[in-house]
PDB file of C-alpha atoms in Angstrom:
ATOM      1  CA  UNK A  15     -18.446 -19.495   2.045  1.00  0.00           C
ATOM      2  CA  UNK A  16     -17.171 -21.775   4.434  1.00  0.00           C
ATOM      3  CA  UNK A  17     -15.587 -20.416   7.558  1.00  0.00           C
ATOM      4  CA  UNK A  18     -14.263 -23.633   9.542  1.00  0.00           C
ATOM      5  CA  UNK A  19     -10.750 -23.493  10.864  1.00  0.00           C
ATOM      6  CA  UNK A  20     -10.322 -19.995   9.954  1.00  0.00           C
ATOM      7  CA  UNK A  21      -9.298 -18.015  13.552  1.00  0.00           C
ATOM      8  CA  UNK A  22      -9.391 -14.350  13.472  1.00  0.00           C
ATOM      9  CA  UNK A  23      -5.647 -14.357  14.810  1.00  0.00           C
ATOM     10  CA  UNK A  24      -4.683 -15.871  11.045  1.00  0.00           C
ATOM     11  CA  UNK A  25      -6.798 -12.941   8.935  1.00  0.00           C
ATOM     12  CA  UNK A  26      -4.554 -10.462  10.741  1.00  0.00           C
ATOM     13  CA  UNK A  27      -1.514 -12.592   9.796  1.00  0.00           C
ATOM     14  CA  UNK A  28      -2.988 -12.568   6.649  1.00  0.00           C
ATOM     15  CA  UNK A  29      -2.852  -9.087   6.600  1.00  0.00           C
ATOM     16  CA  UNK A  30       0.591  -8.332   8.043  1.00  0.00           C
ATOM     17  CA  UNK A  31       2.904 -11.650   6.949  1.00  0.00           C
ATOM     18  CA  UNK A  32       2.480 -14.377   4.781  1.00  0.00           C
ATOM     19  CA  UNK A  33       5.354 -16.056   6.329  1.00  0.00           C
ATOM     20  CA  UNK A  34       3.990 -15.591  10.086  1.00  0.00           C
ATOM     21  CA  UNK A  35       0.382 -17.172   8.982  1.00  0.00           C
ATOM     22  CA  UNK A  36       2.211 -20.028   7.798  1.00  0.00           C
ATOM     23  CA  UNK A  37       4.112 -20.622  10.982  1.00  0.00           C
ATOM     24  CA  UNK A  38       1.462 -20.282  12.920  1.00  0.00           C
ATOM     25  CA  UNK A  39      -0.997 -22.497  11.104  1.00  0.00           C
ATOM     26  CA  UNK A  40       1.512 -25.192  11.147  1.00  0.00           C
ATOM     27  CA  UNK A  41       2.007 -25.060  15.281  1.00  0.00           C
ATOM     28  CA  UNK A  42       4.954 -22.981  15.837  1.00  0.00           C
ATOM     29  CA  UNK A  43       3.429 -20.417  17.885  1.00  0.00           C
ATOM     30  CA  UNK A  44       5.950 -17.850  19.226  1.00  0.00           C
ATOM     31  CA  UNK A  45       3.324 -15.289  20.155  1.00  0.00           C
ATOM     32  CA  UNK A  46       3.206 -16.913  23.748  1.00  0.00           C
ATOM     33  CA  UNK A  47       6.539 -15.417  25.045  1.00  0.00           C
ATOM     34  CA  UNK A  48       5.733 -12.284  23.328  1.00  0.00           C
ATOM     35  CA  UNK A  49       6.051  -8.973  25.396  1.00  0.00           C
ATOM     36  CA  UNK A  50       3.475  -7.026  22.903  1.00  0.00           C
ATOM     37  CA  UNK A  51       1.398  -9.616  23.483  1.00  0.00           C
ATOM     38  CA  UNK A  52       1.291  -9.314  27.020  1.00  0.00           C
ATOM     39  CA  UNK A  53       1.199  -5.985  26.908  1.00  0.00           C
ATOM     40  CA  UNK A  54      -2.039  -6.096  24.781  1.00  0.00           C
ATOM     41  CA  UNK A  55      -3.713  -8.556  27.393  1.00  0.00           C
ATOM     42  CA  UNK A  56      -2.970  -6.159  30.000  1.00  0.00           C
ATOM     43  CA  UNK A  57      -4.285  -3.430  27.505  1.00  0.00           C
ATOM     44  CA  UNK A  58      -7.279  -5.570  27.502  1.00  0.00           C
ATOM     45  CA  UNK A  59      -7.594  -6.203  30.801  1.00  0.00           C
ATOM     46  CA  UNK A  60      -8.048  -2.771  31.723  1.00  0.00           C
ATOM     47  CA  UNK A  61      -9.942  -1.385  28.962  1.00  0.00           C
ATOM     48  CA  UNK A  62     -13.538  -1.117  28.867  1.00  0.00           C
ATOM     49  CA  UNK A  63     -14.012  -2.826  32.281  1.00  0.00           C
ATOM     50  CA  UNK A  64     -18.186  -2.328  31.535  1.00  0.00           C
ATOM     51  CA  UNK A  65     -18.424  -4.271  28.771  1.00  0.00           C
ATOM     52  CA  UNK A  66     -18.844  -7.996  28.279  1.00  0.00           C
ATOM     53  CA  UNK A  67     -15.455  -9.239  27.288  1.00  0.00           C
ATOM     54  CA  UNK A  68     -13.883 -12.177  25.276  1.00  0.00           C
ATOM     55  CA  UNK A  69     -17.228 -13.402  23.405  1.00  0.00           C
ATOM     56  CA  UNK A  70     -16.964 -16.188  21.115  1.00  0.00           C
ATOM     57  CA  UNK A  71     -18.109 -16.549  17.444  1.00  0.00           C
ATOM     58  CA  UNK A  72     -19.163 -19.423  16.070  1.00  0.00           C
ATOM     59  CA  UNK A  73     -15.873 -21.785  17.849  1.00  0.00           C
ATOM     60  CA  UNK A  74     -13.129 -19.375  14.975  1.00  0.00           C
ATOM     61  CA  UNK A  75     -12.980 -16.670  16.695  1.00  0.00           C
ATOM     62  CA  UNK A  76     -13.217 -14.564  20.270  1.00  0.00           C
ATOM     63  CA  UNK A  77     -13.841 -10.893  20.177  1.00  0.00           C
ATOM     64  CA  UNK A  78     -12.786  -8.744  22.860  1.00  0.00           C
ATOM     65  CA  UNK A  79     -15.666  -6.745  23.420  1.00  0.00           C
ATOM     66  CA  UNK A  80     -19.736  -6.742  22.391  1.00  0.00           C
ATOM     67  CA  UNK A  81     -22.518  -5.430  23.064  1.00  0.00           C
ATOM     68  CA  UNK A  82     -25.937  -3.940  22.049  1.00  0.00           C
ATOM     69  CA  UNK A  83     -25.070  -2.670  18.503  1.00  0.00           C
ATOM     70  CA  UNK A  84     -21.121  -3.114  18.400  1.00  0.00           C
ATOM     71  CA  UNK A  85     -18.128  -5.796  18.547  1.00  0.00           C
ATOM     72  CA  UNK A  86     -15.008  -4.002  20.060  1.00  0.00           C
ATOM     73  CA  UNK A  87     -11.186  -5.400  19.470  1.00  0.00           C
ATOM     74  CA  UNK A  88      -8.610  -3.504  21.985  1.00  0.00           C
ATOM     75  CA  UNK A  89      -5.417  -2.644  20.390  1.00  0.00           C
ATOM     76  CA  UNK A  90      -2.109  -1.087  21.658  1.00  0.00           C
ATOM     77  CA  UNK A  91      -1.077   0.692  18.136  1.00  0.00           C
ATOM     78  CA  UNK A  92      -3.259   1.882  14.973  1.00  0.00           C
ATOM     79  CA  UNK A  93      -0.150   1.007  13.328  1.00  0.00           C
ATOM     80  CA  UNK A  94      -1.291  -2.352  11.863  1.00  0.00           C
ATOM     81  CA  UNK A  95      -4.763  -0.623  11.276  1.00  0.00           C
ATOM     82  CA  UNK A  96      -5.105  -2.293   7.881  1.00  0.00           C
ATOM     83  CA  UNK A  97      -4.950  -5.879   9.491  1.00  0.00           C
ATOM     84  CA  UNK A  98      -6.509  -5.003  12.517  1.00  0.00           C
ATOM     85  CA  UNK A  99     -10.037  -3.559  10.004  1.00  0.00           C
ATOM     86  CA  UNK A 100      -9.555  -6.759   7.886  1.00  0.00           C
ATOM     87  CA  UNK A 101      -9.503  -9.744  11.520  1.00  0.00           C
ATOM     88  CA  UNK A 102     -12.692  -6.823  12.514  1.00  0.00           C
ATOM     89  CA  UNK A 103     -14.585  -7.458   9.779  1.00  0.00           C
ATOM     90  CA  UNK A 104     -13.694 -11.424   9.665  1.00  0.00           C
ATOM     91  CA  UNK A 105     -15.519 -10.721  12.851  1.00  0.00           C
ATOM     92  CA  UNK A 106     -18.671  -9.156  11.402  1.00  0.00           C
ATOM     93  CA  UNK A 107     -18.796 -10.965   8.586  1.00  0.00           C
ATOM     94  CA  UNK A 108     -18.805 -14.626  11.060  1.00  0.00           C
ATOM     95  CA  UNK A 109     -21.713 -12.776  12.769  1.00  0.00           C
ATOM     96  CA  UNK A 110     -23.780 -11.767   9.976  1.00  0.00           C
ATOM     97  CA  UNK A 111     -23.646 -15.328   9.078  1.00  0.00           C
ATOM     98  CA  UNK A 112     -25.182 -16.318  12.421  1.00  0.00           C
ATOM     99  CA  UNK A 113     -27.894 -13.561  11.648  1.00  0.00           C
ATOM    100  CA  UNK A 114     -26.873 -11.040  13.614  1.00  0.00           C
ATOM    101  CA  UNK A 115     -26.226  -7.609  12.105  1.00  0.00           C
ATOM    102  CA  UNK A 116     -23.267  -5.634  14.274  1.00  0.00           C
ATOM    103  CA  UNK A 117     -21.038  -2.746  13.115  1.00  0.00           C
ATOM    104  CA  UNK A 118     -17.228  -2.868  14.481  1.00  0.00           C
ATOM    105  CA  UNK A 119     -15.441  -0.265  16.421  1.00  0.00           C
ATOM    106  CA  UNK A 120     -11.434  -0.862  16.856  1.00  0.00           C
ATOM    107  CA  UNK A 121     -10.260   1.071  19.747  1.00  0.00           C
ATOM    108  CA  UNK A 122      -6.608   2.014  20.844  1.00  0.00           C
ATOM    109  CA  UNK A 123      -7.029   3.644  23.642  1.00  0.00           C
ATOM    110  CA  UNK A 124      -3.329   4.337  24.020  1.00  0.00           C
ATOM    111  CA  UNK A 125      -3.679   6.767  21.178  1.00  0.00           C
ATOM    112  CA  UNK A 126      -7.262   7.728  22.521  1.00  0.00           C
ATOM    113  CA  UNK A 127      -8.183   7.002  18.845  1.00  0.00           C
ATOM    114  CA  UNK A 128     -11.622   4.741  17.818  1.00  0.00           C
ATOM    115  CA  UNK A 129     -12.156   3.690  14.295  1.00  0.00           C
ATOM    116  CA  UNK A 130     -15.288   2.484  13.475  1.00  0.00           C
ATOM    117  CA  UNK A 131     -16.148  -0.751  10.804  1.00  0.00           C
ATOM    118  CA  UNK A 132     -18.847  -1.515   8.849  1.00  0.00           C
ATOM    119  CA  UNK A 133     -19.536  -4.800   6.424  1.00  0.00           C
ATOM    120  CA  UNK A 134     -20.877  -3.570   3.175  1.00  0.00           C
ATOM    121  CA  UNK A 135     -20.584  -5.739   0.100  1.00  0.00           C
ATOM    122  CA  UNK A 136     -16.945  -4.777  -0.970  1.00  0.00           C
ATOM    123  CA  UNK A 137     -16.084  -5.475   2.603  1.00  0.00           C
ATOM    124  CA  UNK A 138     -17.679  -9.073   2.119  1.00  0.00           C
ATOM    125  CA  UNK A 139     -15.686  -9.804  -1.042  1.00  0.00           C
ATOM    126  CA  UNK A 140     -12.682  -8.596   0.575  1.00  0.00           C
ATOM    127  CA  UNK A 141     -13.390 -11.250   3.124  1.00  0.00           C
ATOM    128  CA  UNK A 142     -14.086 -14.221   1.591  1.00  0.00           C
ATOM    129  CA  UNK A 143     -10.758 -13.267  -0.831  1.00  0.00           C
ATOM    130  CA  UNK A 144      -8.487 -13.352   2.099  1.00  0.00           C
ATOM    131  CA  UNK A 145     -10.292 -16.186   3.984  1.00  0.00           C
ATOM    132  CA  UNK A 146      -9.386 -18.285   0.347  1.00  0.00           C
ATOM    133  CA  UNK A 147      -5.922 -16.378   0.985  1.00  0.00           C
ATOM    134  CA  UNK A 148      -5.473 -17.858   4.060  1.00  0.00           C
ATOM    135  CA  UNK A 149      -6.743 -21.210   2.949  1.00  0.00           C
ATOM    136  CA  UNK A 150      -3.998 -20.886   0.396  1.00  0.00           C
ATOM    137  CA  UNK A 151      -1.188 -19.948   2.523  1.00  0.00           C
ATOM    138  CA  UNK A 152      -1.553 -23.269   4.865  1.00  0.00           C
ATOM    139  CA  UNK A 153      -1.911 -25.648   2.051  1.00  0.00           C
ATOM    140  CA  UNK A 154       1.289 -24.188   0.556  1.00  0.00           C
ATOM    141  CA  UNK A 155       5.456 -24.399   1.154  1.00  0.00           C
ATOM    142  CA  UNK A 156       6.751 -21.927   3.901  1.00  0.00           C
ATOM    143  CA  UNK A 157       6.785 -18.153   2.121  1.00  0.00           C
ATOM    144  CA  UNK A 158       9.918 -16.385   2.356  1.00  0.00           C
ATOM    145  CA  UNK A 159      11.641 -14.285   4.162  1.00  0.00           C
ATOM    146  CA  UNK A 160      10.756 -10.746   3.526  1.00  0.00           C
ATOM    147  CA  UNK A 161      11.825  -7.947   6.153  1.00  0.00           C
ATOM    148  CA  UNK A 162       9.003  -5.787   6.702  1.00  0.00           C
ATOM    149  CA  UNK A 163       8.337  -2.610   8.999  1.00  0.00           C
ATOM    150  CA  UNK A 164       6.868  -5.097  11.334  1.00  0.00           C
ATOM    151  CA  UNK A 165       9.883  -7.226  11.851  1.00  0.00           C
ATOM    152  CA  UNK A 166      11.818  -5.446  14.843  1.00  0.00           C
ATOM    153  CA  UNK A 167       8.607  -6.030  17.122  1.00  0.00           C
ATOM    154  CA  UNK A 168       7.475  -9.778  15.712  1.00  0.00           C
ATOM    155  CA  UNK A 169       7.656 -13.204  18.307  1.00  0.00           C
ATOM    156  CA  UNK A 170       8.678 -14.973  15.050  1.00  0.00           C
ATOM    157  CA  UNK A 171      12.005 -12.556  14.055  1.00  0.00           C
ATOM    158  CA  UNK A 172      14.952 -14.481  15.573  1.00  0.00           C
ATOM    159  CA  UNK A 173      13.230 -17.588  13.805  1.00  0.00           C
ATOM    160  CA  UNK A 174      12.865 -15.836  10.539  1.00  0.00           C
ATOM    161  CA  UNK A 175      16.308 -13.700  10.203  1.00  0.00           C
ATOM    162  CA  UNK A 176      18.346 -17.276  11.724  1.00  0.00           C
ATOM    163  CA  UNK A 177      20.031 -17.650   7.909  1.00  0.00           C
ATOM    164  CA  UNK A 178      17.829 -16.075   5.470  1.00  0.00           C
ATOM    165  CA  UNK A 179      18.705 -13.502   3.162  1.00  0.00           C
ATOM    166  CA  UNK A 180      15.913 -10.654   2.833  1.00  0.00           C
ATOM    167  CA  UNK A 181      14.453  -9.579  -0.825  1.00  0.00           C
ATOM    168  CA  UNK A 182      16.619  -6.548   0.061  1.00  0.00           C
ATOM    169  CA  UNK A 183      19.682  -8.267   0.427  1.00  0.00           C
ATOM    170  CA  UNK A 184      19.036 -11.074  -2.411  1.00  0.00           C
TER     171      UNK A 184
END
């Protein structure tokens, strides 16, 4: 399957908010003035200071960490461990197409907590189903608003709670 224009940023949006992979795959990129974000480059920044950092794949994506037998992404919380497995195995899965077999280790080291990833089959489908997911989301209308767990910390929530009503609320 076709990978092009697919950023690992987006299958974590993917993951986490319709409605933030939509704004962010049509330019408004909020993420920039973010204070979680810098705290995650700092995160990174510090972290793992032996291992060969920011690698790219294939021009989609850039993972934080590689090296002999394992791609590394450096994350403040588990708590978005579900999208942070899904953008890992993006990862693996971009690799394997280049021919190169890795496994995937997401570390928080905040937590002192390291989960490893591996890209079997199912993970493969579960892939390529959110990479046509994502597809799907760009080509469409803005999703709504729906106020999620997520919300209090997100760069886009003044933009998305500015007059809408949320499903819980409607």
């Amino acid at each position: 399957m076709e990978t092009l224009e697919i950023r690992g940023v987006e299958m974590h949006y993917y993951s986490v908010c319709k409605r933030k992979l939509w704004l962010f795959q049509h330019g408004l990129g909020m993420e920039q003035h973010s204070e979680r974000v810098e705290e995650g480059k700092v995160l990174h920044d510090y972290a793992y200071g032996r291992l060969d950092k920011e690698i790219e794949i294939g021009g989609e994506a850039v993972v934080d960490a590689i090296d002999e037998d394992w791609v590394r992404e450096v994350k403040i919380s588990s708590r978005m461990e579900r999208a942070d497995r899904l953008q890992m195995l993006y990862y693996l899965y971009l690799l394997k197409q280049n021919g190169i077999e890795k496994k995937g280790l997401l570390s928080y080291p905040t937590e002192k907590q390291t989960v490893e990833v591996g890209l079997d089959e199912a993970a493969i489908q579960e892939v390529e189903a959110a990479m046509q997911g994502v597809r799907q989301i760009g080509s469409g209308t803005l999703p709504k608003y729906r106020k999620l767990p997520y919300c209090t910390k997100c760069a886009y929530r003044d933009f998305c709670q500015s007059g809408e009503i949320g499903e819980e609320e409607a």
